[in-house]
CSV table of C-alpha atoms and ligand atoms in Angstrom, one decimal:
chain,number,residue,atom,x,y,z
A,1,UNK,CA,1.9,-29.2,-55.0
A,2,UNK,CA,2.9,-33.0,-54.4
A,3,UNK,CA,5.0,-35.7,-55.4
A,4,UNK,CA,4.2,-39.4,-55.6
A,5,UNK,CA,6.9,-41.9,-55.1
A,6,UNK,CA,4.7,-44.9,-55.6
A,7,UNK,CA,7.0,-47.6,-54.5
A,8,UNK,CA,8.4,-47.8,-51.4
A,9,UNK,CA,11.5,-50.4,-52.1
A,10,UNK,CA,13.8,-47.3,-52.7
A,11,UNK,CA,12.8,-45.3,-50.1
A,12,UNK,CA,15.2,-47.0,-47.5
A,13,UNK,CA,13.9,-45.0,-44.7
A,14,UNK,CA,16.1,-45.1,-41.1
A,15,UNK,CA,15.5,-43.9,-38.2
A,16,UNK,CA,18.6,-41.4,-37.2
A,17,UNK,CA,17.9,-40.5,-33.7
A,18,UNK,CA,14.8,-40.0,-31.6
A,19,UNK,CA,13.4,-37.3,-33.6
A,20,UNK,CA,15.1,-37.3,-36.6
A,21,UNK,CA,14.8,-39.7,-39.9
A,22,UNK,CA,16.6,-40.4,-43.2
A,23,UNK,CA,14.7,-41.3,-46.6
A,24,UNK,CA,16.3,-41.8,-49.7
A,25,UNK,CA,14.3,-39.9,-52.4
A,26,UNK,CA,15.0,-40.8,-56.2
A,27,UNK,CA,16.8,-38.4,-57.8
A,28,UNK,CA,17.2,-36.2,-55.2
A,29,UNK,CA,19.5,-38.4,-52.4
A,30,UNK,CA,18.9,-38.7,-48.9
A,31,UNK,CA,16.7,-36.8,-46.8
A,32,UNK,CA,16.3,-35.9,-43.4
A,33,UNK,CA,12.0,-35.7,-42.4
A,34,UNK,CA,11.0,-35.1,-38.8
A,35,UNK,CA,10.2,-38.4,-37.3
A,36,UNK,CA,6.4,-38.2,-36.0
A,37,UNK,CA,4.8,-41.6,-35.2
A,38,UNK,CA,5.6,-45.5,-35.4
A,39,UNK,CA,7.0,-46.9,-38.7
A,40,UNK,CA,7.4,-50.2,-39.8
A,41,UNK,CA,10.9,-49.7,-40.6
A,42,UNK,CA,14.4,-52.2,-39.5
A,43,UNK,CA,12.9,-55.0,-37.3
A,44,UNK,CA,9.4,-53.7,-37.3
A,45,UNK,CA,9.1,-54.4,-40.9
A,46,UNK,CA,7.6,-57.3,-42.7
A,47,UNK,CA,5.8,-59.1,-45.1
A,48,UNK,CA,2.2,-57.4,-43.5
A,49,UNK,CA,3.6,-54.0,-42.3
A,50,UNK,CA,6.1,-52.2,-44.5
A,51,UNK,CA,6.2,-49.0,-46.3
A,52,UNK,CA,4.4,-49.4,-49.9
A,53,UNK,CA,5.0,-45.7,-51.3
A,54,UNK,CA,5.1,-42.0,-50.2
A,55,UNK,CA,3.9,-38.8,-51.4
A,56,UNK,CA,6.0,-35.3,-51.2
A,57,UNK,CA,3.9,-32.8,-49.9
A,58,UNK,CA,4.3,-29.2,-50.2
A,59,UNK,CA,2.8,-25.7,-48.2
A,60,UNK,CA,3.7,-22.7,-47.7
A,61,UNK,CA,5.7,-23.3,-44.7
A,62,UNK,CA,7.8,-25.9,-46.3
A,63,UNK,CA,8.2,-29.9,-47.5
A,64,UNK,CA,6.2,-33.2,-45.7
A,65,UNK,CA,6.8,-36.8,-46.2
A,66,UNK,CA,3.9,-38.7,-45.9
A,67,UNK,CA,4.4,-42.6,-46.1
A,68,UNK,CA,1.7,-45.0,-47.8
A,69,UNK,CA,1.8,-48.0,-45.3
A,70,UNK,CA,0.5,-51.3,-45.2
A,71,UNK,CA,-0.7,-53.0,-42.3
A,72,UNK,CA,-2.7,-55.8,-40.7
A,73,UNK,CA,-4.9,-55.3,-37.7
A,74,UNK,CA,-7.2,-57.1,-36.4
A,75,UNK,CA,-11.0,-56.5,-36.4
A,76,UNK,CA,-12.0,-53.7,-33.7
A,77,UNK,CA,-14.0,-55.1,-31.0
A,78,UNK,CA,-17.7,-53.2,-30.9
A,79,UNK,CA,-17.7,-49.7,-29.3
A,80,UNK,CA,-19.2,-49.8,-25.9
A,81,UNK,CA,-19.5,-45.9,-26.0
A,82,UNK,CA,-23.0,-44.2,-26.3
A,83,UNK,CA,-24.5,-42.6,-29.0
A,84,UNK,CA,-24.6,-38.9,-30.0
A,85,UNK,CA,-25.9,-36.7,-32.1
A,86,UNK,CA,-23.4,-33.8,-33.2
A,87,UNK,CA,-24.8,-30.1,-35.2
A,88,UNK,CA,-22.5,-28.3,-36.7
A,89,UNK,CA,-23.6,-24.9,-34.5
A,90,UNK,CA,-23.7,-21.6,-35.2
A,91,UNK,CA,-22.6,-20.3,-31.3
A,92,UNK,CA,-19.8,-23.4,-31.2
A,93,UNK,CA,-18.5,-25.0,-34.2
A,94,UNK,CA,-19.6,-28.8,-32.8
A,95,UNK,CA,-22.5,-28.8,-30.6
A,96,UNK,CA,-23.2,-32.4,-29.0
A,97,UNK,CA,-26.2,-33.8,-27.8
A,98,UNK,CA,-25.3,-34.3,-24.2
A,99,UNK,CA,-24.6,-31.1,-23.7
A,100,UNK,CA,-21.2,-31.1,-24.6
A,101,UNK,CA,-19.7,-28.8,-27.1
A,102,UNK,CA,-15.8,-28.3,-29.2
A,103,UNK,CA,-14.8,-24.7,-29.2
A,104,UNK,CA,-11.8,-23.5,-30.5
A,105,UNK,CA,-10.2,-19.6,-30.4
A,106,UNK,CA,-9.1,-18.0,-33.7
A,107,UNK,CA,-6.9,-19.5,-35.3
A,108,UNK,CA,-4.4,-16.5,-35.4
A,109,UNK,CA,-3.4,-14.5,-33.0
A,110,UNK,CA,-3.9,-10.8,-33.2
A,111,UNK,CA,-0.7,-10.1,-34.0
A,112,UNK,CA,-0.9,-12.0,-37.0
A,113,UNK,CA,-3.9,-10.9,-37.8
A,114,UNK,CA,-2.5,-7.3,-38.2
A,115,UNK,CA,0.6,-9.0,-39.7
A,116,UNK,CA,-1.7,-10.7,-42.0
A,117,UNK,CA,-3.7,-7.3,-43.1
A,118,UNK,CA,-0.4,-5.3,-43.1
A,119,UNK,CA,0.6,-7.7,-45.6
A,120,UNK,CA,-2.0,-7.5,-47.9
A,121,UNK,CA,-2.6,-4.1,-47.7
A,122,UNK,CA,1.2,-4.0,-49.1
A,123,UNK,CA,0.2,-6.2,-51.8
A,124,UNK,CA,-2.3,-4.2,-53.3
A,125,UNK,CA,-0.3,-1.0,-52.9
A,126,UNK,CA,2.7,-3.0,-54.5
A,127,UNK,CA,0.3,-4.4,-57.6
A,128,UNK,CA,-1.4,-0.9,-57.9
A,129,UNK,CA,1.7,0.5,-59.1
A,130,UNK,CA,2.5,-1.8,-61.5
A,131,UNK,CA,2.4,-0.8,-64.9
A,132,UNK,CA,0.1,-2.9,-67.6
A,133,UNK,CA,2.4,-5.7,-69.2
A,134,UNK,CA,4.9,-5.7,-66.0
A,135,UNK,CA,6.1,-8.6,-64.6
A,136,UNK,CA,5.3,-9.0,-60.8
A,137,UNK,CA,8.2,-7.7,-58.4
A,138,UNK,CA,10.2,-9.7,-56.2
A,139,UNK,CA,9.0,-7.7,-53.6
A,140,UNK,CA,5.6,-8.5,-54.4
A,141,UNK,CA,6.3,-11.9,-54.5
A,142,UNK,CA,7.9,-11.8,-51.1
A,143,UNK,CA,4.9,-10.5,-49.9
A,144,UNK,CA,2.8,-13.1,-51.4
A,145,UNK,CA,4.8,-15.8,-49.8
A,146,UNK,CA,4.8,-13.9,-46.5
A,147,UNK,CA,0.6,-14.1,-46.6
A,148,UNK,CA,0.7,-17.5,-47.6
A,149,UNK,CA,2.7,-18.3,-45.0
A,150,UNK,CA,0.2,-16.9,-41.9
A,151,UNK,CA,-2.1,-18.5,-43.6
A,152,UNK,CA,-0.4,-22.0,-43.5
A,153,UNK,CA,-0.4,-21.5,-40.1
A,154,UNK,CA,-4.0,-21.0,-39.6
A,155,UNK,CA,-4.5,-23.9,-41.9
A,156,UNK,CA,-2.3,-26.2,-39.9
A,157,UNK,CA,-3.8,-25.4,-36.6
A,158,UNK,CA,-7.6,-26.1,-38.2
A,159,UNK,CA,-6.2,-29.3,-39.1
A,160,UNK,CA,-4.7,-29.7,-35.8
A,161,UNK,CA,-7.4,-28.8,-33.7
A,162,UNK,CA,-10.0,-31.0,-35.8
A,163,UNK,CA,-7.8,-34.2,-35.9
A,164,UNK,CA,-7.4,-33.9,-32.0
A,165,UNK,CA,-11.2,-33.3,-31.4
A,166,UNK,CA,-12.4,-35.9,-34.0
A,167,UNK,CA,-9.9,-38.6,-32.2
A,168,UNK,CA,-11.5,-37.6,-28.7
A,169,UNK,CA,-15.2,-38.3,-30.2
A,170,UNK,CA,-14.0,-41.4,-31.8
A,171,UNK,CA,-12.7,-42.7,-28.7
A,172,UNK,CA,-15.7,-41.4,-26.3
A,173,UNK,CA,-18.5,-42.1,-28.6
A,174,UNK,CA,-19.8,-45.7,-30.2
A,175,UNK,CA,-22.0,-44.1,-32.5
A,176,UNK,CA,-21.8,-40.7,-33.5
A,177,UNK,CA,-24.6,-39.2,-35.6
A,178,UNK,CA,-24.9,-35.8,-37.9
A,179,UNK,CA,-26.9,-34.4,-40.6
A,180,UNK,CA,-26.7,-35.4,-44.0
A,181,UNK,CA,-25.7,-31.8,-44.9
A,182,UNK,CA,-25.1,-30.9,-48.9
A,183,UNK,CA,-23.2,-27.9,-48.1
A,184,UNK,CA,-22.8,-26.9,-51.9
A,185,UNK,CA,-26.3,-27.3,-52.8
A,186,UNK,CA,-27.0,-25.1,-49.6
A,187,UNK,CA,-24.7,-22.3,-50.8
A,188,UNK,CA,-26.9,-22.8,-54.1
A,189,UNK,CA,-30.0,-22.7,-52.7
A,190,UNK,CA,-29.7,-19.6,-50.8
A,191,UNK,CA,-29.8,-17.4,-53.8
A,192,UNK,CA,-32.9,-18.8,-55.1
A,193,UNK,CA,-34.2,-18.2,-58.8
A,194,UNK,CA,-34.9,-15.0,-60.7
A,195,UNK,CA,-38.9,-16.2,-60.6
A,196,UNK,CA,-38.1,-17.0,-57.0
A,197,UNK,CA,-35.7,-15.1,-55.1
A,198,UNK,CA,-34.3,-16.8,-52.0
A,199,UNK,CA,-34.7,-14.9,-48.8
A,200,UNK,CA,-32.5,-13.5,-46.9
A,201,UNK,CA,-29.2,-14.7,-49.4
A,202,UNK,CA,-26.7,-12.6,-47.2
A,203,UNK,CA,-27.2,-13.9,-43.8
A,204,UNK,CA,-27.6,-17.5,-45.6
A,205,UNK,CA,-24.3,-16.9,-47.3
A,206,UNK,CA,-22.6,-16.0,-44.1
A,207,UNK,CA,-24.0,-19.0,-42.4
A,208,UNK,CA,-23.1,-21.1,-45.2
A,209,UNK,CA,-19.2,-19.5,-45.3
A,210,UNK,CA,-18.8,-19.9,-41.5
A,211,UNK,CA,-20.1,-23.6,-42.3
A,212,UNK,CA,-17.6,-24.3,-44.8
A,213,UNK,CA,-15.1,-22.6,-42.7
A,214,UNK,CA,-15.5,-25.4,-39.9
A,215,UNK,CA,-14.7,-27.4,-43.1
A,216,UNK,CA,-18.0,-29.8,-41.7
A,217,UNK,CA,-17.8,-31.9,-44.4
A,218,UNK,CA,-13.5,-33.4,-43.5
A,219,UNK,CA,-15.0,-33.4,-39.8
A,220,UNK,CA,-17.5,-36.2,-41.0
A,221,UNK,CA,-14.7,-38.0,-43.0
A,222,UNK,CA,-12.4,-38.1,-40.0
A,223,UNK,CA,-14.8,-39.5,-38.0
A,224,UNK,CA,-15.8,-41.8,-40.1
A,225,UNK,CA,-12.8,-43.6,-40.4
A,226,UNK,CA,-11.5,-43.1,-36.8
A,227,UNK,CA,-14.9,-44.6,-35.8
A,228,UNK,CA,-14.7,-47.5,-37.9
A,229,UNK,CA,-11.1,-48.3,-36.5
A,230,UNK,CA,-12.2,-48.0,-33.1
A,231,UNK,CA,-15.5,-50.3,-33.8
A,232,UNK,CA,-17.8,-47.5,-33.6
A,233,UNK,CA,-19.8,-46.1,-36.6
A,234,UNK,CA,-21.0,-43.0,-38.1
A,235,UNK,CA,-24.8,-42.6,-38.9
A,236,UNK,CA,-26.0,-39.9,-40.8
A,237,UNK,CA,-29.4,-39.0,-40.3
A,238,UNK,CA,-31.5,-36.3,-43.3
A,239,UNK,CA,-31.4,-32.5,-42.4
A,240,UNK,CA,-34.6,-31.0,-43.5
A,241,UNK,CA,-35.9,-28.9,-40.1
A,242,UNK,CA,-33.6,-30.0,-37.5
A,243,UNK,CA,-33.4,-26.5,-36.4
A,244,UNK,CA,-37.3,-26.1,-36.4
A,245,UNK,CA,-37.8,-29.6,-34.5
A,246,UNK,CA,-38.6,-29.3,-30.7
A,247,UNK,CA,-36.0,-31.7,-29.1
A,248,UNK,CA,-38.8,-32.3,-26.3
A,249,UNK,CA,-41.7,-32.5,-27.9
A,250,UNK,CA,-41.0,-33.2,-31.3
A,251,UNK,CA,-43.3,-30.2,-33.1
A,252,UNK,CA,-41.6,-28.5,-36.1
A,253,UNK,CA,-43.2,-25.3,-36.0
A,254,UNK,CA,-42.0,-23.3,-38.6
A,255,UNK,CA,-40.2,-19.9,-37.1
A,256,UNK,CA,-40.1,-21.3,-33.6
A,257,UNK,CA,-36.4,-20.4,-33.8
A,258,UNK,CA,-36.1,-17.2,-31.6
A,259,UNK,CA,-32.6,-16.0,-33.4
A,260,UNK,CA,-30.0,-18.0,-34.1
A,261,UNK,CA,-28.3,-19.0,-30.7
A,262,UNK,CA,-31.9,-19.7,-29.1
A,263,UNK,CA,-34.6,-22.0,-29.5
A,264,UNK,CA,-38.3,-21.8,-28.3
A,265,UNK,CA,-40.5,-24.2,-28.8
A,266,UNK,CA,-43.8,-22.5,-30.0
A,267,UNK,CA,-46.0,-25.6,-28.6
A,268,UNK,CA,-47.9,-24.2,-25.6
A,269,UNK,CA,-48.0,-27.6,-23.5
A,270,UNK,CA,-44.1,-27.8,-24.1
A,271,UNK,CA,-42.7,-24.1,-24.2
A,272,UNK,CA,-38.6,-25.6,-24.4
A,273,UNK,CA,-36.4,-23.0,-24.2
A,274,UNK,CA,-32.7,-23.7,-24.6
A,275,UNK,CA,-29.6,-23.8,-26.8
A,276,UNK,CA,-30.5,-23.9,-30.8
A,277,UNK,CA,-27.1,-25.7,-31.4
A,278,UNK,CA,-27.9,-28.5,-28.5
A,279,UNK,CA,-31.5,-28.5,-29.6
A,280,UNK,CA,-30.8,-29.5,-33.4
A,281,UNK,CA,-28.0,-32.6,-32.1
A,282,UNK,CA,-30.2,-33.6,-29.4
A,283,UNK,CA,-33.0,-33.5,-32.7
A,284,UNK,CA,-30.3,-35.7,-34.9
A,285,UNK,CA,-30.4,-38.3,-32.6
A,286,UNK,CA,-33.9,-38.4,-31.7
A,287,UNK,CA,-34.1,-39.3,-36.2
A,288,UNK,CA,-31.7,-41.8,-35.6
A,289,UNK,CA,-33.0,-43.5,-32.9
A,290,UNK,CA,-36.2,-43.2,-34.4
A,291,UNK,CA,-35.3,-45.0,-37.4
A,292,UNK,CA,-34.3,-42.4,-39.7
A,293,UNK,CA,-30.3,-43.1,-40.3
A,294,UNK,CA,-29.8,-42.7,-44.2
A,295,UNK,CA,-27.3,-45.7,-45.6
A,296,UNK,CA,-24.3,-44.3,-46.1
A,297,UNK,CA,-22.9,-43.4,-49.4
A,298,UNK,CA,-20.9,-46.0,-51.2
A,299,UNK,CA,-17.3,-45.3,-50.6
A,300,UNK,CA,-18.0,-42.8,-47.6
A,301,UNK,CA,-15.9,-44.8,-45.7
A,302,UNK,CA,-12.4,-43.3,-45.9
A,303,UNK,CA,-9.3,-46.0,-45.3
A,304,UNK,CA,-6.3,-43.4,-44.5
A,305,UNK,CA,-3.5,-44.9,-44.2
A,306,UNK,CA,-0.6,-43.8,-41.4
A,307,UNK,CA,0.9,-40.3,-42.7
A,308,UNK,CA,4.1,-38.5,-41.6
A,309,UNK,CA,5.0,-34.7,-40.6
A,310,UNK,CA,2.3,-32.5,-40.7
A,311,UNK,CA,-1.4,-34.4,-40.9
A,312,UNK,CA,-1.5,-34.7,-45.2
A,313,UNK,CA,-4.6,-33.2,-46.3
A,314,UNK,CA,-3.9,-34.5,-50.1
A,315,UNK,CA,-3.6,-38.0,-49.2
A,316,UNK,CA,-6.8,-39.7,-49.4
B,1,LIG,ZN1,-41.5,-28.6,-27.6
């Protein structure tokens, strides 16, 4: 659920104290928003930086502000980081081609966890015993709101955790490369046709939920744009068998993945053994030093402009 207040002339926005600031919504009054980063706002506003509009923002956990601003900076200087190529693994959700890799824990604790399952375990007891034609309980509701609150709070530290480690590629990395991935044609594709069945759908599907899970595809849109203000750049490089592709030697022999955390390469004069996750980035830079960096899609390039409270995932 959001609002859009598209101009920002109304807004009057003032800074109350150190943490604290004041907005005046229309219709509603004033406002008081947790004050998060810089504003042009009082003395810091003018004709190139001042508030042009917000948007009203709303979760389970409560109301965010987040304020359309316009600003002019000057063009980044070129990126002296290096270049590297990023998998979205299947051991760690980024593997990078220097060895490094971005874990993260759960994103709930076990506690909530068993919070979370009590909780839905009350809500289909609760909507069992509801008679045909009844309207849902308040009770039911409650616990509706209680469930969609934990999982706010998963959702908010996912966003957290990938805003902080896109930022920290952005700032290490010139050029940062990853596969081209289609992640709903590969969801597709698993299942196959009825002349030909795809093979093994349910692992597939699992690997393809986990994938969507790391939510790969808003990790390539964050970097893109905190690349591009940094001077760096994204490249994306095509998919097809980066998985099967020796990062040594360069065969693709079919099956030459062991399971799914190892690679061996099945060329006798090479014989790599190693991480699959670090051999498939290692692999998507090799393509893109090699030449093979697709063009990027028209309007790829996300322009987000500075936000407020918690990061806004509906303002693009
Ligand atoms: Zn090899």
């Amino acid at each position: 659920m959001s609002i859009d207040i598209p101009q920002g002339r109304d807004l009057h926005v003032v800074r109350v104290h150190r943490r604290w600031g004041m907005v005046n919504i229309p219709k509603l009054g004033k406002v008081r928003f947790r004050w998060t980063r810089a504003l042009p706002v009082g003395k810091h506003a003018d004709k190139h930086h001042r508030i042009t509009g917000a948007r009203l923002v709303k979760d389970a956990l409560g109301w965010h502000i987040a304020f359309r601003v316009t600003t002019v900076a000057p063009a980044p200087a070129a990126h002296p980081g290096l270049e590297v190529g990023i998998d979205a693994g299947i051991t760690v959700p980024l593997a990078l081609s220097d060895g490094e890799s971005a874990d993260h824990g759960p994103w709930l604790s076990k506690r909530e966890e068993a919070r979370l399952l009590h909780f839905e375990q009350c809500a289909a007891r609760r909507k069992s015993h509801r008679k045909k034609g009844e309207r849902t309980s308040r009770r039911l509701h409650r616990t509706y709101d209680q469930i969609a609150r934990i999982r706010a709070t998963a959702k908010r530290r996912r966003d957290d955790w990938q805003h902080k480690t896109t930022t920290a590629l952005a700032d290490t990395y010139g050029t940062v490369v990853v596969e081209a991935l289609q992640i709903t044609n590969m969801a597709k594709s698993a299942k196959g046709t009825v002349e030909q069945p795809g093979r093994q759908v349910a692992q597939k599907a699992g690997l393809n939920r986990s994938i969507l899970g790391e939510a790969w595809g808003r990790t390539v849109e964050l970097l893109s744009y905190k690349l591009a203000q940094r001077g760096g750049a994204l490249a994306e490089v095509p998919a097809p068998g980066t998985s099967q592709e020796c990062s040594r030697c360069h065969t693709v022999t079919p099956g030459s993945r062991r399971n799914q955390a190892e690679f061996v390469c099945n060329n006798p004069a090479c014989g790599w053994e190693g991480n699959a996750d670090l051999n498939a980035a290692r692999t998507v830079l090799h393509r893109y030093r090699t030449g093979h960096a697709l063009v990027p899609a028209a309007g790829r390039a996300v322009v987000r402009r500075a936000g407020h409270g918690v990061k806004p995932a509906t303002a693009r």
